[in-house]
Structure formats: C-alpha cells, structure tokens
Short mmCIF file of C-alpha atoms and ligand atoms in Angstrom, two decimals:
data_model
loop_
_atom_site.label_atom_id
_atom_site.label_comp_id
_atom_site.label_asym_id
_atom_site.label_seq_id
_atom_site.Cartn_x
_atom_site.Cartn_y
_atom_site.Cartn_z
CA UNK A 1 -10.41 -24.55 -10.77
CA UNK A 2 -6.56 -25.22 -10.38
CA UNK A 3 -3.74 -22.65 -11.55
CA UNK A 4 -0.31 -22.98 -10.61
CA UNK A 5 0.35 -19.77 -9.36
CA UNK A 6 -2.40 -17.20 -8.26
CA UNK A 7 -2.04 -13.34 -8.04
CA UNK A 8 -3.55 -11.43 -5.96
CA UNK A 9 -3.89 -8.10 -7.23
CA UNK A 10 -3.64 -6.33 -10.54
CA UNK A 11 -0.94 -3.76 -10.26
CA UNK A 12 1.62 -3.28 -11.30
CA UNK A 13 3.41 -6.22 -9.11
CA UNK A 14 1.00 -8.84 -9.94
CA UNK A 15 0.65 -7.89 -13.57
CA UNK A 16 4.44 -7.99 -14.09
CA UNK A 17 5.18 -11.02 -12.34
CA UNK A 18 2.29 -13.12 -14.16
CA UNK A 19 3.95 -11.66 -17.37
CA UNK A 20 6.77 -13.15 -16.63
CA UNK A 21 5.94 -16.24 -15.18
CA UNK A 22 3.89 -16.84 -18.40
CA UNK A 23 6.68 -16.30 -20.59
CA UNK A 24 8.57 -19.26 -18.72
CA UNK A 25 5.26 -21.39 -19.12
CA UNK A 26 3.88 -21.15 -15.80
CA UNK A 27 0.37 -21.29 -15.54
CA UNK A 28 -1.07 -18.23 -13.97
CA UNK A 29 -3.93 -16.55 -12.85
CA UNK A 30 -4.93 -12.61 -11.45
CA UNK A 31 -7.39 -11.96 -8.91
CA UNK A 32 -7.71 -8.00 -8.54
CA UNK A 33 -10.83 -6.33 -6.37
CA UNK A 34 -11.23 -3.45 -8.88
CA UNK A 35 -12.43 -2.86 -12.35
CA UNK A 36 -9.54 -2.51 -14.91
CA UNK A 37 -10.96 1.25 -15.50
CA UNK A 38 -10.47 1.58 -12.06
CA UNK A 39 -6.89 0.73 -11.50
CA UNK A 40 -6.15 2.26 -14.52
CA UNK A 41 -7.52 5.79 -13.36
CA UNK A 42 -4.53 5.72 -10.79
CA UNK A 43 -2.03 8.22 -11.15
CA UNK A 44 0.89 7.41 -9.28
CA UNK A 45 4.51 7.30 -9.66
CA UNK A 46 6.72 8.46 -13.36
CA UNK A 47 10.23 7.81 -12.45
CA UNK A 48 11.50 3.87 -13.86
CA UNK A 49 15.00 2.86 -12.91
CA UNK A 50 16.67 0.47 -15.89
CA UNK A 51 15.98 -2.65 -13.73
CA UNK A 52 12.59 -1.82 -14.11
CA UNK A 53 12.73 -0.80 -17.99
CA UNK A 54 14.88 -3.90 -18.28
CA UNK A 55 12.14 -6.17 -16.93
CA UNK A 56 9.14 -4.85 -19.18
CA UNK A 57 11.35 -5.66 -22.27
CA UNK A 58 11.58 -8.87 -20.80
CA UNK A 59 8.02 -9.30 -20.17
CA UNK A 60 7.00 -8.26 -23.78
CA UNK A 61 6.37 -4.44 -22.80
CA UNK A 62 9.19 -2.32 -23.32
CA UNK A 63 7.74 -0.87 -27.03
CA UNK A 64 6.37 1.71 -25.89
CA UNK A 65 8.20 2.40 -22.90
CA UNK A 66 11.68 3.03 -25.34
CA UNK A 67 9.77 5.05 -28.03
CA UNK A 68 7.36 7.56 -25.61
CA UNK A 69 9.64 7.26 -22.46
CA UNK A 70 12.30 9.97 -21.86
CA UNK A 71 15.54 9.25 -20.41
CA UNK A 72 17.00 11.32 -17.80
CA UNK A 73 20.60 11.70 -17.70
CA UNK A 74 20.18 13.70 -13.85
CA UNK A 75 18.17 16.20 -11.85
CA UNK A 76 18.43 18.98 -9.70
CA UNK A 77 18.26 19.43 -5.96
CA UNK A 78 17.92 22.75 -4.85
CA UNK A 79 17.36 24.29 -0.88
CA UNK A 80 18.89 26.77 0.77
CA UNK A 81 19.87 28.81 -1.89
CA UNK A 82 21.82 26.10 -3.21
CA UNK A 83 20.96 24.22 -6.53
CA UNK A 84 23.32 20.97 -6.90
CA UNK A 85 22.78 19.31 -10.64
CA UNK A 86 23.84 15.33 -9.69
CA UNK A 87 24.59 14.17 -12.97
CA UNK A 88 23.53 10.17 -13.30
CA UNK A 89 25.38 9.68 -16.26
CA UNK A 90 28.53 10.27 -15.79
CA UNK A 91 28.74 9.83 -11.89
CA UNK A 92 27.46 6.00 -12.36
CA UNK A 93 27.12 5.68 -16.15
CA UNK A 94 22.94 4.76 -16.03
CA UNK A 95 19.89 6.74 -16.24
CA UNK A 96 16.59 6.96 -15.08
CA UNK A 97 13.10 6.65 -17.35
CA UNK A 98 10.34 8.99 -16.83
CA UNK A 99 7.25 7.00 -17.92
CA UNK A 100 3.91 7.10 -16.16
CA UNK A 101 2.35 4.23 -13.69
CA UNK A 102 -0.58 4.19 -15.39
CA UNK A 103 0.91 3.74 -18.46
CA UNK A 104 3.43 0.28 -17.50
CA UNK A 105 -0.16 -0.61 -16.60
CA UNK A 106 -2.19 -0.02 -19.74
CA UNK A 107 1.13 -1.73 -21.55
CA UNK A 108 0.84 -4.88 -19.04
CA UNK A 109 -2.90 -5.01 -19.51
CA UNK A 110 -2.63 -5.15 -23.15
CA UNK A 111 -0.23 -7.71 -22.97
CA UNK A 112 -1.91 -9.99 -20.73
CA UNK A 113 -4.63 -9.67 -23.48
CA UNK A 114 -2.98 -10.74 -26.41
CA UNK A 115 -1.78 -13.57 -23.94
CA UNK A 116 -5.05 -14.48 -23.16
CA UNK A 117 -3.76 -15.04 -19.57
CA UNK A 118 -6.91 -14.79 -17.02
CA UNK A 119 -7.91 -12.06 -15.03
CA UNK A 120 -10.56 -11.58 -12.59
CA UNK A 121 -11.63 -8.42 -11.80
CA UNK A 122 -13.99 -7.37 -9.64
CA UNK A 123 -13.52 -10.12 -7.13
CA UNK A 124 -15.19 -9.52 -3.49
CA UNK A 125 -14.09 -11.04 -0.17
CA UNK A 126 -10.77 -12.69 -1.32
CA UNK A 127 -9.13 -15.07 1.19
CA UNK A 128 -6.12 -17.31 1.22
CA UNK A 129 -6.18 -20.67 2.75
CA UNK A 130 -4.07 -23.31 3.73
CA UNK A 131 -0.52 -20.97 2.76
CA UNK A 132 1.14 -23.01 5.49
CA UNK A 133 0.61 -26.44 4.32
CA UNK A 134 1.09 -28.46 1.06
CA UNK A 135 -2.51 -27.32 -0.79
CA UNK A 136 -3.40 -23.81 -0.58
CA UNK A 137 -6.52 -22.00 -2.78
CA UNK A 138 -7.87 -18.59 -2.79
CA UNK A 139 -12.01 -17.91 -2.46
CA UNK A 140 -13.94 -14.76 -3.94
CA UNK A 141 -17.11 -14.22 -5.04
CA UNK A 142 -17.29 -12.40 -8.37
CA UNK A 143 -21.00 -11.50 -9.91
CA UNK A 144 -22.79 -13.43 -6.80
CA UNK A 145 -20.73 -16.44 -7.57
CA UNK A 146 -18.36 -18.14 -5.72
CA UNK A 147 -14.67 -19.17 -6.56
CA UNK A 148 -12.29 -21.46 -5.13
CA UNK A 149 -8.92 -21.53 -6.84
CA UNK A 150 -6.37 -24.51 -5.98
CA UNK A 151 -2.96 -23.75 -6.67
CA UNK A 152 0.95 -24.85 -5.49
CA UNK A 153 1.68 -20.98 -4.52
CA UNK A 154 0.42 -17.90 -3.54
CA UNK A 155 1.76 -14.41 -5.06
CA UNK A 156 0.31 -11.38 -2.54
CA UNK A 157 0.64 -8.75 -4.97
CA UNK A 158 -2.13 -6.49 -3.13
CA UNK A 159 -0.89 -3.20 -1.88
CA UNK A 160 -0.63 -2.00 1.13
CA UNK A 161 -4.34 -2.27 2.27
CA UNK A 162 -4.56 -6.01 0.98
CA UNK A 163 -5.24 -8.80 2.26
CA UNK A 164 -2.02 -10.93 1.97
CA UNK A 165 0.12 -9.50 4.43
CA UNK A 166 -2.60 -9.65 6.72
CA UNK A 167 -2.96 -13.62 6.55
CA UNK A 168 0.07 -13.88 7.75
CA UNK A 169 -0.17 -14.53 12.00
CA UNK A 170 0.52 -11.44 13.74
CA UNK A 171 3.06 -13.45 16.19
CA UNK A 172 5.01 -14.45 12.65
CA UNK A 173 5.23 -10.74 11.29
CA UNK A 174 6.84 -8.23 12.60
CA UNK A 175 6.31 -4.67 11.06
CA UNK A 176 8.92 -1.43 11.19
CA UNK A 177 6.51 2.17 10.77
CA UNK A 178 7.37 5.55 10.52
CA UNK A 179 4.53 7.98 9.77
CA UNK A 180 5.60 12.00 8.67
CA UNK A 181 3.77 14.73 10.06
CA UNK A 182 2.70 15.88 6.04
CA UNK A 183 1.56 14.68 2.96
CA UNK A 184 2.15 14.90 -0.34
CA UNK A 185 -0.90 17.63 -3.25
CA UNK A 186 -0.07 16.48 -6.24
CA UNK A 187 -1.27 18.33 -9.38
CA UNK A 188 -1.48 17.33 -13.44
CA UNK A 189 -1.37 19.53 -15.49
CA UNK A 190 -1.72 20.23 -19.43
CA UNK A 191 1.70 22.72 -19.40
CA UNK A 192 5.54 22.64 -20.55
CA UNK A 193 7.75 20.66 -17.40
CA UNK A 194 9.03 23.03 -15.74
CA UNK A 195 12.66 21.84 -16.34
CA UNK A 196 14.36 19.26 -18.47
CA UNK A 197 15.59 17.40 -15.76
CA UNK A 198 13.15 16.88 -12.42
CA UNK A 199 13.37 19.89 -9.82
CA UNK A 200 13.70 18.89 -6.01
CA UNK A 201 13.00 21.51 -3.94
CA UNK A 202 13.26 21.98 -0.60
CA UNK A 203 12.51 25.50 1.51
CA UNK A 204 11.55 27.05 4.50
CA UNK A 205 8.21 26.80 3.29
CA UNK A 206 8.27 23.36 3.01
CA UNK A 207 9.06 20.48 -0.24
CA UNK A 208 8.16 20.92 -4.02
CA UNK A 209 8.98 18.86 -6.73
CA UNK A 210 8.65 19.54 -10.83
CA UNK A 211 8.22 16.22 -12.15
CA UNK A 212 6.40 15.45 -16.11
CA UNK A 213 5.16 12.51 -18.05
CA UNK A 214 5.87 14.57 -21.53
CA UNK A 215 6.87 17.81 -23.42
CA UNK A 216 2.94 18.92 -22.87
CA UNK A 217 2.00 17.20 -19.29
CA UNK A 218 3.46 17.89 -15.96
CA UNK A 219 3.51 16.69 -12.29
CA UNK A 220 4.12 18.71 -9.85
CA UNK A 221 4.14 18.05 -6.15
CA UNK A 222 3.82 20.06 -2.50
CA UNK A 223 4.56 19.56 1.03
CA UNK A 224 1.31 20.28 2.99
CA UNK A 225 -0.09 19.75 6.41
CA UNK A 226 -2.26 16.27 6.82
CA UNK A 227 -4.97 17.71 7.66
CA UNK A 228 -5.38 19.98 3.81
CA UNK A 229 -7.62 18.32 1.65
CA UNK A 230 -7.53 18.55 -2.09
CA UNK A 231 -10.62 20.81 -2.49
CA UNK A 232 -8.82 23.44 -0.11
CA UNK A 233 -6.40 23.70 -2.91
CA UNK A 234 -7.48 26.07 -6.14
CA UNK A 235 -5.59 25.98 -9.15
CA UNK A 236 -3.97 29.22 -8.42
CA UNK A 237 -3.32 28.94 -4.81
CA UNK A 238 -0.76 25.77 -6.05
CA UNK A 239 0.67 27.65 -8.73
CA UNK A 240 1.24 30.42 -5.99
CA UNK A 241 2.72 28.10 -3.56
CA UNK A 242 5.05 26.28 -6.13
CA UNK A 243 6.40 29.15 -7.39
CA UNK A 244 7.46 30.59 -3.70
CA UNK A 245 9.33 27.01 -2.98
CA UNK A 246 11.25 27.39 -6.42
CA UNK A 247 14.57 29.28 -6.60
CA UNK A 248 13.40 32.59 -8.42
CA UNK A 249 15.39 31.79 -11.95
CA UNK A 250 12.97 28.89 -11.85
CA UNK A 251 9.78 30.19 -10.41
CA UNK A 252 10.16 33.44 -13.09
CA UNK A 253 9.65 30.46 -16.01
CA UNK A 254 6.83 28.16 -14.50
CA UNK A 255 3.72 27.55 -17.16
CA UNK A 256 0.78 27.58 -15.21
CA UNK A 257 -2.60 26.19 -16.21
CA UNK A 258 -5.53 24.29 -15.22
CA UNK A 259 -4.94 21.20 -13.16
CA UNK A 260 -6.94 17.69 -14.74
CA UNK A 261 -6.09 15.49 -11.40
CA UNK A 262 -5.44 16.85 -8.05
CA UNK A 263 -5.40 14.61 -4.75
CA UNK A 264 -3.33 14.26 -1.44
CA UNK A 265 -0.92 11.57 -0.38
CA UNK A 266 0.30 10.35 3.03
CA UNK A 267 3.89 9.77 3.84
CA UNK A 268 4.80 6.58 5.49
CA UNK A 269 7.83 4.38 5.73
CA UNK A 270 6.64 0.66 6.33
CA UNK A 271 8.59 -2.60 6.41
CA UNK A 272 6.79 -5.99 7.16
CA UNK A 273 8.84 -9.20 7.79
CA UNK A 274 9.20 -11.50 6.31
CA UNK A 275 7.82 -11.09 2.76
CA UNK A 276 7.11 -14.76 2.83
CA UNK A 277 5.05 -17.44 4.71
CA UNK A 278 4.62 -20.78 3.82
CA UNK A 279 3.49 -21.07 0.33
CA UNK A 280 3.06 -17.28 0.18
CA UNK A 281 4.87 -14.57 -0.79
CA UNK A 282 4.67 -11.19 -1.13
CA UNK A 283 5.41 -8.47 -3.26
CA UNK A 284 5.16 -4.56 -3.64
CA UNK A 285 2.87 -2.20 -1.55
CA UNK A 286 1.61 -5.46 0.39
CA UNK A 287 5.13 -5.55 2.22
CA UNK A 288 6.45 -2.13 1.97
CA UNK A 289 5.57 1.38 1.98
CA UNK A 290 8.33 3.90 1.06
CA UNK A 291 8.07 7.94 1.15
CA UNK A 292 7.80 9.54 -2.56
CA UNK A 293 10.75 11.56 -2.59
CA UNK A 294 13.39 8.88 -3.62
CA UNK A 295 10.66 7.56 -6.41
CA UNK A 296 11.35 4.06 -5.13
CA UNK A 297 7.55 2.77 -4.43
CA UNK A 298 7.08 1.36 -7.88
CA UNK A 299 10.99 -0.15 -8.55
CA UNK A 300 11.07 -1.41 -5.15
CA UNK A 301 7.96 -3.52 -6.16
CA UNK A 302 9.96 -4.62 -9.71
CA UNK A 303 13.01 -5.74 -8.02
CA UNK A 304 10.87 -8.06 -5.68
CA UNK A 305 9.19 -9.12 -9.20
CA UNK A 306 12.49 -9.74 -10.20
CA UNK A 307 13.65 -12.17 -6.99
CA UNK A 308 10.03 -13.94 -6.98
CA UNK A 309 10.00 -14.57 -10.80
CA UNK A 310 13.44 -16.21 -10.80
CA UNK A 311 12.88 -17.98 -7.70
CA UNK A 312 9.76 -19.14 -8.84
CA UNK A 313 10.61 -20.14 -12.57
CA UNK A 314 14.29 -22.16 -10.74
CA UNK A 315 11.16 -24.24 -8.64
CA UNK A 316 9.63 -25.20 -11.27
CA UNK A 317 12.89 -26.14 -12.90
CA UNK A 318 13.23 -28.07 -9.81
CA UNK A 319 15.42 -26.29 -7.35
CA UNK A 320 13.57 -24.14 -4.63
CA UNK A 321 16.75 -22.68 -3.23
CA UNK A 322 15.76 -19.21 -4.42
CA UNK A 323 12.07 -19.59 -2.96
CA UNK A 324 13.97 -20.13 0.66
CA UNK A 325 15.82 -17.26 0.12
CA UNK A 326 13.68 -14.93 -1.20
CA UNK A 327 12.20 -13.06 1.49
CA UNK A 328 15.81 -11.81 2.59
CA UNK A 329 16.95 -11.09 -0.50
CA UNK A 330 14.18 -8.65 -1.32
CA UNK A 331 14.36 -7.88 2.29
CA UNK A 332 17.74 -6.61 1.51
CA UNK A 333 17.00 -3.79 -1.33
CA UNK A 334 13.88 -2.84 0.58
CA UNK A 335 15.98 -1.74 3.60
CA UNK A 336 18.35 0.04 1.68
CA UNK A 337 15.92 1.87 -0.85
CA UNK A 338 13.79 2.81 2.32
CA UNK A 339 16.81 4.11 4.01
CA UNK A 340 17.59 6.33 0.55
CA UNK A 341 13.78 7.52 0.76
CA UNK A 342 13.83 8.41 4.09
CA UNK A 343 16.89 10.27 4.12
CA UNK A 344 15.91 12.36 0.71
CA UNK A 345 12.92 12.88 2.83
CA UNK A 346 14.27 14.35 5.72
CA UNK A 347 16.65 16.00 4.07
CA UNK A 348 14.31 17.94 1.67
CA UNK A 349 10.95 19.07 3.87
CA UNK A 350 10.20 20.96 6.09
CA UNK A 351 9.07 19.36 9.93
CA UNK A 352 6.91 21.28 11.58
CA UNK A 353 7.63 19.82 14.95
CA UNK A 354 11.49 19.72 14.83
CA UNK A 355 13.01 22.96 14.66
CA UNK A 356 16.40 25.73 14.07
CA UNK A 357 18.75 21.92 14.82
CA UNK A 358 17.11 20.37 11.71
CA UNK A 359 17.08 23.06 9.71
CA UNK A 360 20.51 23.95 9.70
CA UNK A 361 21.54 19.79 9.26
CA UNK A 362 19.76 19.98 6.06
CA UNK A 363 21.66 23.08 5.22
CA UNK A 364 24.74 21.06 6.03
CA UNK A 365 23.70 18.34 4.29
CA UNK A 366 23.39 20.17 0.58
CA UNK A 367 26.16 22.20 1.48
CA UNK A 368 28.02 19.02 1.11
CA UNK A 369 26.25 17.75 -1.45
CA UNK A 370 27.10 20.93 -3.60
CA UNK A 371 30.64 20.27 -2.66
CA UNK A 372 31.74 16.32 -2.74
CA UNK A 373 31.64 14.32 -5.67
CA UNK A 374 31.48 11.26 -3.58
CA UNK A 375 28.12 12.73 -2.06
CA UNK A 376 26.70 12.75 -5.25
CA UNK A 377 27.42 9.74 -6.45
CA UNK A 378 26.51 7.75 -3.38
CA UNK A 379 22.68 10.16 -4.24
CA UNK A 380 22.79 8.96 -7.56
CA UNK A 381 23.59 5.29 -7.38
CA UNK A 382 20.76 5.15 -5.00
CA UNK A 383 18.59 7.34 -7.39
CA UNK A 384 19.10 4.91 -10.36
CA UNK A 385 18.69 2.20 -8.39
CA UNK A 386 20.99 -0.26 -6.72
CA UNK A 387 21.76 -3.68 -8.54
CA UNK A 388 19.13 -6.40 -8.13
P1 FAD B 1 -0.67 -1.40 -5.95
O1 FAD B 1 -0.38 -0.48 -7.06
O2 FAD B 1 -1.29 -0.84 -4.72
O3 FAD B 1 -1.60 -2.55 -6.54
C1 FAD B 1 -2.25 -3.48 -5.71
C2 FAD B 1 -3.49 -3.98 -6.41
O4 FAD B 1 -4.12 -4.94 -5.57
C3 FAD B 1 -4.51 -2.89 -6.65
O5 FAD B 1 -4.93 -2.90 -7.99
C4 FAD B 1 -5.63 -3.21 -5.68
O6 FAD B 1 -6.91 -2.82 -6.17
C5 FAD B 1 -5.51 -4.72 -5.55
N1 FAD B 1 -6.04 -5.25 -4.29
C6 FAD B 1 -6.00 -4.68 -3.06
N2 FAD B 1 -6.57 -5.47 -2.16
C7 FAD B 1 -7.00 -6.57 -2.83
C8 FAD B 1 -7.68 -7.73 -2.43
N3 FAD B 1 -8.04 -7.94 -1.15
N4 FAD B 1 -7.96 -8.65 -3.36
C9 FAD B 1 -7.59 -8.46 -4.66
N5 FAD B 1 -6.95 -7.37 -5.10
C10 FAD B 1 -6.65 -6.43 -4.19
N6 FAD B 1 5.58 5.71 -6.03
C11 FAD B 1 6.49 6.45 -6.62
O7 FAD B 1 7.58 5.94 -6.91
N7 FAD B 1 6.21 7.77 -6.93
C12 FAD B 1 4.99 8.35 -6.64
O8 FAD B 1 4.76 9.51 -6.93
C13 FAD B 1 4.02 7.59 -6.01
N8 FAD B 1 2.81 8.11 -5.67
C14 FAD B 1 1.91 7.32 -5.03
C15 FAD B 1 0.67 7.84 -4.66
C16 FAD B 1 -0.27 7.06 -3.97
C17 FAD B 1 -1.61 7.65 -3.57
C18 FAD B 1 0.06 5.73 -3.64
C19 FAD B 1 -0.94 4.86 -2.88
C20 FAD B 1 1.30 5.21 -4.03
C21 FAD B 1 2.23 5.99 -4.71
N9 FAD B 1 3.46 5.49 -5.11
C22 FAD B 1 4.37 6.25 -5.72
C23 FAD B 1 3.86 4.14 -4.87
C24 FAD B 1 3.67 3.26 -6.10
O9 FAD B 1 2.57 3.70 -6.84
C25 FAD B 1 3.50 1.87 -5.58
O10 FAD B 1 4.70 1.50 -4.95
C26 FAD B 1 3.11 0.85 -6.65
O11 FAD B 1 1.82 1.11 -7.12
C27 FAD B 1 3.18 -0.55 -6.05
O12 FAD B 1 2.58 -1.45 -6.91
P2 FAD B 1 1.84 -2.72 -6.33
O13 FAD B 1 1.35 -3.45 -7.54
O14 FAD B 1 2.71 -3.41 -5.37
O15 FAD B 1 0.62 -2.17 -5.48
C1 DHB B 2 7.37 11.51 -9.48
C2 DHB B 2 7.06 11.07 -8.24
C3 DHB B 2 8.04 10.97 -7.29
O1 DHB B 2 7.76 10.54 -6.07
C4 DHB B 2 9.35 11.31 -7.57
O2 DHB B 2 10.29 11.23 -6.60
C5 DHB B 2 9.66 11.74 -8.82
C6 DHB B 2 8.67 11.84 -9.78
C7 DHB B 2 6.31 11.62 -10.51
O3 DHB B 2 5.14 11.34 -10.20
O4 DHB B 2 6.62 12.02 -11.63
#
C-alpha cells in the first residue's frame, strides 16, 4: 500500500493535520494504536487559543466549536490574598475558547468520516523505516495481519510515549526535562462552574484551578503529592480541599456534587530536538511535554499542525523551504510557550522542597501582577497564545 503522507497517531495532532492536508489534496493515511472509543474516552485539556479555533474552521470543524464553545474574554488569578482579573480583551484585543479535547476530537473524527479519509485503528507494533533515506514505510500488524505502508513522509503525531521520537538516534536528539515534585487530581463534575471566567488559585496549601466545559459541567483541578492516587480521593474530601485553596467569597459559592471522571496527572516540562529527522517529523506530545497550568499542551500541538501543514502542502507545490525550516520554527513557540507554562507553574503551587525564599517570590510576583498593566499583558498575550 502507498500513501503520501502517513500519521502516526490519532489525536488530536494527527487528526488535524490529515484534515488539512486532505483539504489541499494530499493523500493521507492514520495509523493510531487505540480504538476510536478509546481515545475518545480521554479527558484532557478545555482551553483553545484562536489559532487553534482558527485552524478547525479551516479544516471543516469549527461548527460546533462557534455554536457550543464559550469565549472567554479573561480569568482570574488569585494567591496570597490577592485576586488579579487579567482582562484578554482589552489588554491584547483576543480571547480564549473553552471547548473540550474530547470534543475537537469527536468533531475531527466525524469529519474524517464524511471524508472517507483512512484510519487504522488498533494497529500493534508500529515501526518506521528508512526516515533517513529517499523511501520510507511504516509496518503494523492490525487483526493478525501485517501492513507495510510506503510513503514520501512521515508525520509522528504519537504522544509522548510513541514511538516516533524514539526512532530518531539517540546521538541525533537531544532532550531538555524538568519533572515537578506533584501532580495534577482532576475532577468532572455535573455542577454550575464555579465562576464565569476560569479561577487560578494558588495557596499555602498548594494549586487549584475552576475550569468548565458548560453552564452544567465543570473541571476542577488540585495540587497533590505524586505519590496520591485517585481512589485516595472521595468526592467530599476534593470538595473539602478546593474550597480551602479558594479565596472565601469564592469557596462560600462552590456547587458541589458527584464527580463522573476522576484521575491524576504528572507534571513535566519536556523538549526534544529537533522535531525533525530525515523524512520525519514530529508533532505534539511526541516532541513536547508542557505543565497544565498555562493550558498550552493541546495549542502547542496546533501551532506545530500549523508549520507542518504549510510546509508540507508548499512541498508538494514544489518548494521544500518550509520542510527545512520547520523543526526551528516550531522549535521556536515551543520554547516560549514552555517558558510561559513553567513560570505560571512556579508561580502558582506550592513546592514542597523549596521553602519561606519561594514563597515570598511568588508573593512578589502577584503583588506585581495586581499592580502593572504591563505584567498583565505580557500574562495575557502568552495566555491567548503568541502568533504562529
Ligand atoms: P496525544 O493526545 O497523546 O495523541 C497521540 C495519539 O497517538 C494517541 O491517540 C495514542 O494512542 C497514539 N499513539 C501512541 N503511540 C502510538 C504508536 N506507537 N502507534 C500509533 N499510535 C500511537 N493539555 C492542556 O492544555 N490542558 C490539560 O488539562 C491537559 N491535561 C492533560 C492530561 C493528561 C493525562 C495528558 C496525558 C495530557 C494533558 N494535556 C493537557 C495535554 C494535551 O492533552 C496534549 O498536549 C494533547 O493531547 C496533544 O495531542 P497529541 O495529538 O500531540 O498527542
Ligand atoms: C483546563 C486545563 C488546564 O490545564 C488549564 O490551564 C485550564 C483549563 C481544563 O481542563 O479545562
């Protein structure tokens, strides 16, 4: 079988980028190791910057998105008795979309559908071959039954525990870590957001954040130790928590209910580099890993999109400038978005290993966020997302 371009992985990388690439007549396939039901169960990020928004209209999806998607005009960071509302709107004249992951991925699922564009699922033991010369293919076995896919490129669109990033030699790759001492319980729950805005929330106690994905669903997040597991965590010993990292005019109006999903999260920064090697490239979680707190994970992986679809749809219009450049040009946001993540995230938990020092720098640090309007803009230009 020959395609011109194969996908690994059926995210919400390598579902957007065959989207696109089909729309410019590129002849694409997806190879994802999970059911659809599967990938679909994930609950995962809510927060869409308009680059993002911008590139599902493009690909076809964006119905949905503008009619069940609220826009956020700002949110609210609040620690050390301080609550600082950084308005988007006005201080850089965009907005943010709150829209769930696994809804972008129904949408791209059901366009790929009415496309008829192919999709494996369920494929075992997927390798790539020959990336560094002229005629690379992809093997699985699917069912029992083997595969070999020919192809001119290769999009690794895998995550973070693919198997892209790891074809590339170790002595070519070079990779930048940073693991935090906590993770991320994350609850859903059938109850009023908390706030019309998102809620950041950072206290002695450790991080919270008041997030939705409508006016009757909410998702909330806390700070705890690595080693808590979900199942430590009743209902009512979240609520609890949540409410004592709120600032008490917030806490005193929290609706409280039963939770319908409830798991724990890791924090890691990761950078691999370069994103590209031979005749692959990649894309997403398969290159970079950034700390929730900024809500970058998923429009750091739509701005690569972005740079691999063009670069891919000027090759086949016969100029591969953009495909020699690509790696450093995504290279470029991811730095910068990771840098944004990392700082929200130290400025906004609580580290159990670092002390009074610490603690009073982040006390500074909203201090002067309360207090300078150029503070708050440099937040929120990050927040919305900086141009692609
Ligand atoms: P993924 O969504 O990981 O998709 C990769 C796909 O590749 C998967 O479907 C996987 O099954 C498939 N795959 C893996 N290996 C193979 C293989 N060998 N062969 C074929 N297919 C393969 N971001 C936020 O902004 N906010 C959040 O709150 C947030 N929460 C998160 C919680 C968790 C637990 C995780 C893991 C991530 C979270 N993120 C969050 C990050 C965000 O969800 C990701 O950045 C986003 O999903 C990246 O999309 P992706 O398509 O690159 O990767
Ligand atoms: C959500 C997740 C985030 O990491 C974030 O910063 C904001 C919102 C969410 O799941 O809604």
């Amino acid at each position: 079988m020959r395609h011109q371009v194969v996908i690994i992985g059926g995210g919400p990388s390598g579902l957007l980028l065959a989207l696109l690439l089909r729309r410019a007549g590129i002849d694409v396939v997806v190879v994802e190791q999970r059911t659809r039901d599967y990938v679909l169960a994930r609950i995962r990020a809510g927060v869409l910057e308009q680059g993002l928004c911008d590139l599902l209209r493009e690909a076809g999806v964006g119905k949905r998105l503008d009619t069940e998607g609220f826009v956020h005009e700002g949110t609210v960071i609040a620690a050390h008795g301080r609550k600082v509302h950084i308005d988007f709107k006005t201080l850089t004249g965009s907005t943010v979309t709150i829209y769930g992951q696994t809804e972008v991925t129904r949408d791209l699922y059901a366009e790929l559908d009415r496309t008829e564009a192919p999709v494996f699922h369920e494929a075992e033991g997927v390798e790539i071959h020959g990336a560094d010369g002229d005629a690379p293919y992809v093997t699985f076995t699917r069912n029992g039954q083997g595969y070999r896919i020919d192809c001119d490129y290769i999009a690794g669109c895998d995550g973070f525990h693919g198997v892209s990033r790891r074809t590339i030699p170790e002595d070519t790759r070079r990779e930048y870590e940073h693991v935090y001492p906590f993770g991320w319980l994350g609850i859903l729950s059938e109850t009023k957001p908390l706030y019309h805005e998102l809620v950041y929330a950072g206290s002695k106690r450790g991080f919270a954040l008041c997030s939705m994905r409508n006016a009757h669903l909410s998702r909330h997040y806390l700070q705890v130790p690595l080693t808590d597991r979900p199942q430590d965590w009743s209902d009512e010993a979240f609520w609890d928590e949540l409410r004592k990292r709120l600032p008490p005019e917030f806490a005193d109006t929290l609706e409280t209910g039963p939770s319908i999903e409830k798991s724990i999260a890791p924090l890691r920064s990761f950078i691999s580099e370069p994103m590209s090697w031979g005749r692959l490239y990649l894309a997403g979680d398969a290159a970079h890993i950034v700390p929730p707190t900024g809500a970058k994970g998923l429009n750091l992986a739509a701005s690569d999109v972005y740079y691999l679809s063009r670069a891919l749809i000027a090759r086949y219009a016969g100029d591969e400038g953009l495909l020699k450049t690509y790696s450093a040009t995504a290279l470029a946001r991811v730095w910068k978005a990771s840098r944004f993540s990392w700082s929200m995230t130290r400025m906004l938990h609580n580290f159990p290993d670092e002390g009074d020092f610490l603690d009073r720098m982040q006390e500074a640090e909203i201090d002067y966020l309360a207090g300078s309007k150029a503070a708050q803009t440099a937040l929120a230009e990050n927040y919305v997302g900086l141009p692609y």
